[in-house]
mmCIF file of C-alpha atoms in Angstrom:
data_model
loop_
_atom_site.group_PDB
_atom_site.id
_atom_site.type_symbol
_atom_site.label_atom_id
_atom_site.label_comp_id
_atom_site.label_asym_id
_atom_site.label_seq_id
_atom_site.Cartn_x
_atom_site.Cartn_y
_atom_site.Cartn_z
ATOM 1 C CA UNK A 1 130.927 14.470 -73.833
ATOM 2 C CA UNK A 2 131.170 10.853 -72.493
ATOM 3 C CA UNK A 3 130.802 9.279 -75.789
ATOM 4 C CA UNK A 4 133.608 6.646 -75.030
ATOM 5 C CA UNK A 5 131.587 5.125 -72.147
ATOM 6 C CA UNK A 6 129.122 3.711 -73.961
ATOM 7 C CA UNK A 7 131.399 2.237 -76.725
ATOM 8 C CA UNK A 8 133.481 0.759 -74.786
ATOM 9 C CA UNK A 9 132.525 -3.125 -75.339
ATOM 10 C CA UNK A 10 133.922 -4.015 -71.904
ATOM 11 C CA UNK A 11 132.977 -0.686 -69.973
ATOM 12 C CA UNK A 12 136.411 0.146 -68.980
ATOM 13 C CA UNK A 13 135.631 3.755 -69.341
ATOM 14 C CA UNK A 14 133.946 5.502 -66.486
ATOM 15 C CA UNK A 15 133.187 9.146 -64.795
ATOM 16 C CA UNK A 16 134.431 10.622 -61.329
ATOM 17 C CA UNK A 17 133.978 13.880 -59.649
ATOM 18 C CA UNK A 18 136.631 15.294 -58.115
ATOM 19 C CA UNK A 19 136.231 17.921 -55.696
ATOM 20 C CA UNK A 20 136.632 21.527 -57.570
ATOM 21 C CA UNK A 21 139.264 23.252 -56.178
ATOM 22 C CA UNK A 22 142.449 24.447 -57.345
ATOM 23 C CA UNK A 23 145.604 22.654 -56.228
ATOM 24 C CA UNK A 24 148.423 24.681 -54.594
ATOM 25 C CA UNK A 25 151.980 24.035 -56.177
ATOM 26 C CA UNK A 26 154.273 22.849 -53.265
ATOM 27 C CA UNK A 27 157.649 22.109 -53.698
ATOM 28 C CA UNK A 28 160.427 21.636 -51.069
ATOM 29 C CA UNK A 29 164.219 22.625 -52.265
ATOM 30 C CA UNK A 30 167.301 21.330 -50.054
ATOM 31 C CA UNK A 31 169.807 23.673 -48.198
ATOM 32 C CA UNK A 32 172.236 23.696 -46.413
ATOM 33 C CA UNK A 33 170.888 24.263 -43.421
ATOM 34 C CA UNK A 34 167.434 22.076 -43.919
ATOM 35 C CA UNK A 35 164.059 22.341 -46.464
ATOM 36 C CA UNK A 36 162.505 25.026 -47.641
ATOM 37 C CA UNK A 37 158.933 24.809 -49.251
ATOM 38 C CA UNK A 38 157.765 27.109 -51.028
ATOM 39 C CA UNK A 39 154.210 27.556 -53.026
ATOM 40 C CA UNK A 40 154.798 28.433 -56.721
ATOM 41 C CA UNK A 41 151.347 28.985 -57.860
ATOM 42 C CA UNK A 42 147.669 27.115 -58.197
ATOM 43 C CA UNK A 43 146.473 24.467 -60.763
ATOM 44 C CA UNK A 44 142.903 25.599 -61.360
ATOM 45 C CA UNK A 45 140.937 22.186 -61.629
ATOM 46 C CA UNK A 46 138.440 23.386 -64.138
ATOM 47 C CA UNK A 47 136.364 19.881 -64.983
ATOM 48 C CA UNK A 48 134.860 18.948 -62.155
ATOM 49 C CA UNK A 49 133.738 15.781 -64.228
ATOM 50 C CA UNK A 50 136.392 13.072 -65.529
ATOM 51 C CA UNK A 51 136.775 9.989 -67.432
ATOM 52 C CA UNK A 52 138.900 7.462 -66.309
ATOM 53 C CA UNK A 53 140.244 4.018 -67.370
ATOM 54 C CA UNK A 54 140.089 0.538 -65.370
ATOM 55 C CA UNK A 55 143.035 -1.409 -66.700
ATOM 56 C CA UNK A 56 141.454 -4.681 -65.701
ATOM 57 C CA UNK A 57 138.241 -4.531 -68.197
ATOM 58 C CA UNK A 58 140.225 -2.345 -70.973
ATOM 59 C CA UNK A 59 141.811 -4.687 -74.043
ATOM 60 C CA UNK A 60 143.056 -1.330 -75.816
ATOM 61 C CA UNK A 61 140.804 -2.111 -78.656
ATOM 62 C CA UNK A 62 140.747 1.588 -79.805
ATOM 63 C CA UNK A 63 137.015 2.168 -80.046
ATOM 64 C CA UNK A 64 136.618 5.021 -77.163
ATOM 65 C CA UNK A 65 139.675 6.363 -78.988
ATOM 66 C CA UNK A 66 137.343 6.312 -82.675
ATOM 67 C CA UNK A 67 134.842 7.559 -80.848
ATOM 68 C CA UNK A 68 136.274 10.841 -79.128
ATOM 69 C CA UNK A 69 135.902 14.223 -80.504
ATOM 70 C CA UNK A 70 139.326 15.137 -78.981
ATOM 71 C CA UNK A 71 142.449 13.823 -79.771
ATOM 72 C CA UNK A 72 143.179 10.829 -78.034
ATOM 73 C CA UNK A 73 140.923 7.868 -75.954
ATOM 74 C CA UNK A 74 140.593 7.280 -72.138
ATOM 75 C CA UNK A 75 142.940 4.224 -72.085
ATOM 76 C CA UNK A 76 145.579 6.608 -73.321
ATOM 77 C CA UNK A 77 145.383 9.657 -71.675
ATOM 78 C CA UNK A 78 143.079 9.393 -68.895
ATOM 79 C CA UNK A 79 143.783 8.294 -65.089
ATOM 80 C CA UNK A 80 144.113 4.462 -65.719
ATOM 81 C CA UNK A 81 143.468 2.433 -62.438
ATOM 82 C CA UNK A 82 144.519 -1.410 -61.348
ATOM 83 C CA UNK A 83 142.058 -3.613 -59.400
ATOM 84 C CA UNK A 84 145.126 -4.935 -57.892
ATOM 85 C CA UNK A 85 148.300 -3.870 -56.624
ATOM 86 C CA UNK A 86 149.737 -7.478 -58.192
ATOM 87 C CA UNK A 87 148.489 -6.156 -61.461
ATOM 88 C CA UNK A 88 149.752 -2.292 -60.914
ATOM 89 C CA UNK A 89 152.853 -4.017 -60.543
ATOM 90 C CA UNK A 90 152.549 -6.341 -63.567
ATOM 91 C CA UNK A 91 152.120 -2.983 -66.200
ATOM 92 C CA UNK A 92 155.116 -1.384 -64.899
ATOM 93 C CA UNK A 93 155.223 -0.047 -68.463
ATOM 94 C CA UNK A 94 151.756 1.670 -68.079
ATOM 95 C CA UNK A 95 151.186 4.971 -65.999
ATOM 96 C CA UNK A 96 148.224 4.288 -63.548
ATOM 97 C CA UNK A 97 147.412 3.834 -60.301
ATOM 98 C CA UNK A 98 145.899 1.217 -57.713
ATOM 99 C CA UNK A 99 143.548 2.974 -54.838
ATOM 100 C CA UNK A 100 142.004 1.241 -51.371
ATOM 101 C CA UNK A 101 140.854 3.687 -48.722
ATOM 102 C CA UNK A 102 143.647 4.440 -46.918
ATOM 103 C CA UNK A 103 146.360 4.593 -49.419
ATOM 104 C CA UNK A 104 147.101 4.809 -53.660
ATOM 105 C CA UNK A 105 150.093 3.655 -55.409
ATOM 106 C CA UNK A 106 150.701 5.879 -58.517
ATOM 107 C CA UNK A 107 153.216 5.974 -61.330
ATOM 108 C CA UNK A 108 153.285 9.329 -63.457
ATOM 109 C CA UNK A 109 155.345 9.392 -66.113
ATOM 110 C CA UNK A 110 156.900 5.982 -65.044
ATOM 111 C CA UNK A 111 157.824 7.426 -61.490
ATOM 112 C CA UNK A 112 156.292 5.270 -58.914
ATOM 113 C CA UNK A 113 155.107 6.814 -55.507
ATOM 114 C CA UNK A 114 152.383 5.979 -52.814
ATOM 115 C CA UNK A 115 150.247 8.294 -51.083
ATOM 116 C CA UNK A 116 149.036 6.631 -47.079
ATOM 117 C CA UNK A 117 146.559 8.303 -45.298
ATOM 118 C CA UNK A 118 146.112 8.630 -41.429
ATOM 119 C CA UNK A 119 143.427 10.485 -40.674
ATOM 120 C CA UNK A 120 143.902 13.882 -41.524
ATOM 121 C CA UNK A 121 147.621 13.424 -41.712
ATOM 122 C CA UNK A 122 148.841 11.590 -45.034
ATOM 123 C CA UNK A 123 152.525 10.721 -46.236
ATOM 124 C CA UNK A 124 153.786 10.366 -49.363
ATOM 125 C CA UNK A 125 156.407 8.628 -50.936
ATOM 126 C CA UNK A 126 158.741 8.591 -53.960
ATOM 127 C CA UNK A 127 162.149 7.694 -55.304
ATOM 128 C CA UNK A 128 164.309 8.804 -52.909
ATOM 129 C CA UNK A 129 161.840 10.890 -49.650
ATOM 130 C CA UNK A 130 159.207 10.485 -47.594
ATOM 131 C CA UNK A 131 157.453 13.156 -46.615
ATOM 132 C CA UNK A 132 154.063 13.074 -43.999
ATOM 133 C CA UNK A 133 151.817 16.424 -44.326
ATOM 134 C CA UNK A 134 148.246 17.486 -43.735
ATOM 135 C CA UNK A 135 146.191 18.233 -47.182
ATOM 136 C CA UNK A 136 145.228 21.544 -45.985
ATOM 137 C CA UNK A 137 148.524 22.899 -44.908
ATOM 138 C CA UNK A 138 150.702 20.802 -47.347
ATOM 139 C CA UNK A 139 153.770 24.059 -46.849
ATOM 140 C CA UNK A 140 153.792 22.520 -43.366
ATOM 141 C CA UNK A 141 155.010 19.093 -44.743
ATOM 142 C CA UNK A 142 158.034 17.299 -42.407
ATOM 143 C CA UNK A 143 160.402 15.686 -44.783
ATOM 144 C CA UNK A 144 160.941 12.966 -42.890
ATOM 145 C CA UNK A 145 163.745 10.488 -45.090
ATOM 146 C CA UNK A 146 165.726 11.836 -48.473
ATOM 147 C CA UNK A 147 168.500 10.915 -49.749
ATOM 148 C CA UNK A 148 171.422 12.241 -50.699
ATOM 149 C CA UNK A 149 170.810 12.811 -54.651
ATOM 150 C CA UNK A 150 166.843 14.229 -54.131
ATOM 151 C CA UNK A 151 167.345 18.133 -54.346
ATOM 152 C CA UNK A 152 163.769 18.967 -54.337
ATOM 153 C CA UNK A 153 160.625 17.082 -53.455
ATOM 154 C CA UNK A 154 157.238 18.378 -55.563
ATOM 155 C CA UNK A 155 154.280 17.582 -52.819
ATOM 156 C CA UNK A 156 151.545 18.638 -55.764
ATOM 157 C CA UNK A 157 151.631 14.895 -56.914
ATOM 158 C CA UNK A 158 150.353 14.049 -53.659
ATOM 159 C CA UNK A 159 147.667 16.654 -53.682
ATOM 160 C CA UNK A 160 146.747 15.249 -56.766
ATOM 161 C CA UNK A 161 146.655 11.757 -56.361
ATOM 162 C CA UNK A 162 144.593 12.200 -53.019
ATOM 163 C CA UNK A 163 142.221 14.459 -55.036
ATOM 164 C CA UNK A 164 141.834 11.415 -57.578
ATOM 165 C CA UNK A 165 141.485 9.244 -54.781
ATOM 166 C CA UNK A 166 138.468 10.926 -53.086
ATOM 167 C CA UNK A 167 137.116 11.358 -56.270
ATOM 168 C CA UNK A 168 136.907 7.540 -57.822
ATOM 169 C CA UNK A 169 136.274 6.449 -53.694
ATOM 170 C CA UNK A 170 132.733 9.039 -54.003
ATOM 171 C CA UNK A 171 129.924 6.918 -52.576
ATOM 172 C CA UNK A 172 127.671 8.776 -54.214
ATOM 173 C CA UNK A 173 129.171 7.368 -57.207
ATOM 174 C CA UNK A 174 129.694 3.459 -58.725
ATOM 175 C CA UNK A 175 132.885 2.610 -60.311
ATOM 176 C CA UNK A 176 134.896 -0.005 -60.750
ATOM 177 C CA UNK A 177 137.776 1.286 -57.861
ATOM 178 C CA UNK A 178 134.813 2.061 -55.479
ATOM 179 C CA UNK A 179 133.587 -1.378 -55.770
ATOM 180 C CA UNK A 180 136.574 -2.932 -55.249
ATOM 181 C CA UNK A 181 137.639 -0.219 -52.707
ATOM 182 C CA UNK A 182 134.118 -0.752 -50.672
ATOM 183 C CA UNK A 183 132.844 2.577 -50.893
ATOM 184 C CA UNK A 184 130.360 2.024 -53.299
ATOM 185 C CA UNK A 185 127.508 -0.683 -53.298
#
């Protein structure tokens, strides 16, 4: 409904697009003899339009959270983004991410990974792998460091956080991230 934009008093609140698609479920499991990835399913993105967060205007105040029919505000439950990967790392205690063109650092549910992208190859990092794969054959991923402990590897965090990325970096679209990004005027 977008009624916590305009309340905002510091307009930390603000719309993307994503690209409407569904997302394939990816997930690599060690063996003894190597990876295996395997698809287990599709998340159906539904909303093609979001609300996000930029942690650099938002004081928390509450009043998109008053404001929303739902139950709970933007700078609680929506993508939160950093105009700084200095300040990403500051909020270690808040989930969010910082995005330029070519890569994203994201932390989801306090794990911390980055996403790089090369063209249309990308790679993708978390605690413990490395992985580099192409978006549209992400079952085709090369694992190429894990250690020891990492069992499986779940390559739909990637998907995701690339289809964030092209969505705040939209042109077509001013934001805070595609300002500071230099996508958008």
């Amino acid at each position: 409904c977008d009624k916590c934009v305009p309340v905002c008093p510091n307009d930390a609140n603000f719309t993307f697009t994503p690209a409407a698609k569904s997302l394939p479920i990816v997930k690599a499991v060690r063996t003894e003899t190597g990876w295996i990835w395997r698809e287990d399913g599709v998340i159906p993105i539904t909303q093609k339009h979001q609300i996000a967060n930029f942690a650099d205007f938002c004081n928390e105040c509450g009043n998109c959270d008053i404001f929303c029919p739902e139950d709970g505000g933007p700078y609680v439950l929506k993508p939160r983004f950093f105009g700084s990967e200095a300040d990403w790392r500051r909020f270690a205690g808040h989930d969010g991410f910082f995005v330029r063109r070519d890569a994203m650092l994201g932390r989801i549910d306090g794990r911390t990974y980055r996403l790089a992208v090369a063209g249309v190859e990308q790679e993708f990092e978390g605690d413990g792998f490395r992985v580099r794969f192409a978006p549209d054959r992400p079952e085709a991923a090369s694992v190429l460091a894990a250690a020891d402990g990492v069992a499986d590897i779940d390559l739909t965090v990637a998907l995701l956080m690339d289809l964030i990325r092209r969505g705040v970096l939209d042109p077509g679209r001013v934001n805070p991230v595609g300002v500071l990004a230099g996508t958008t005027p």
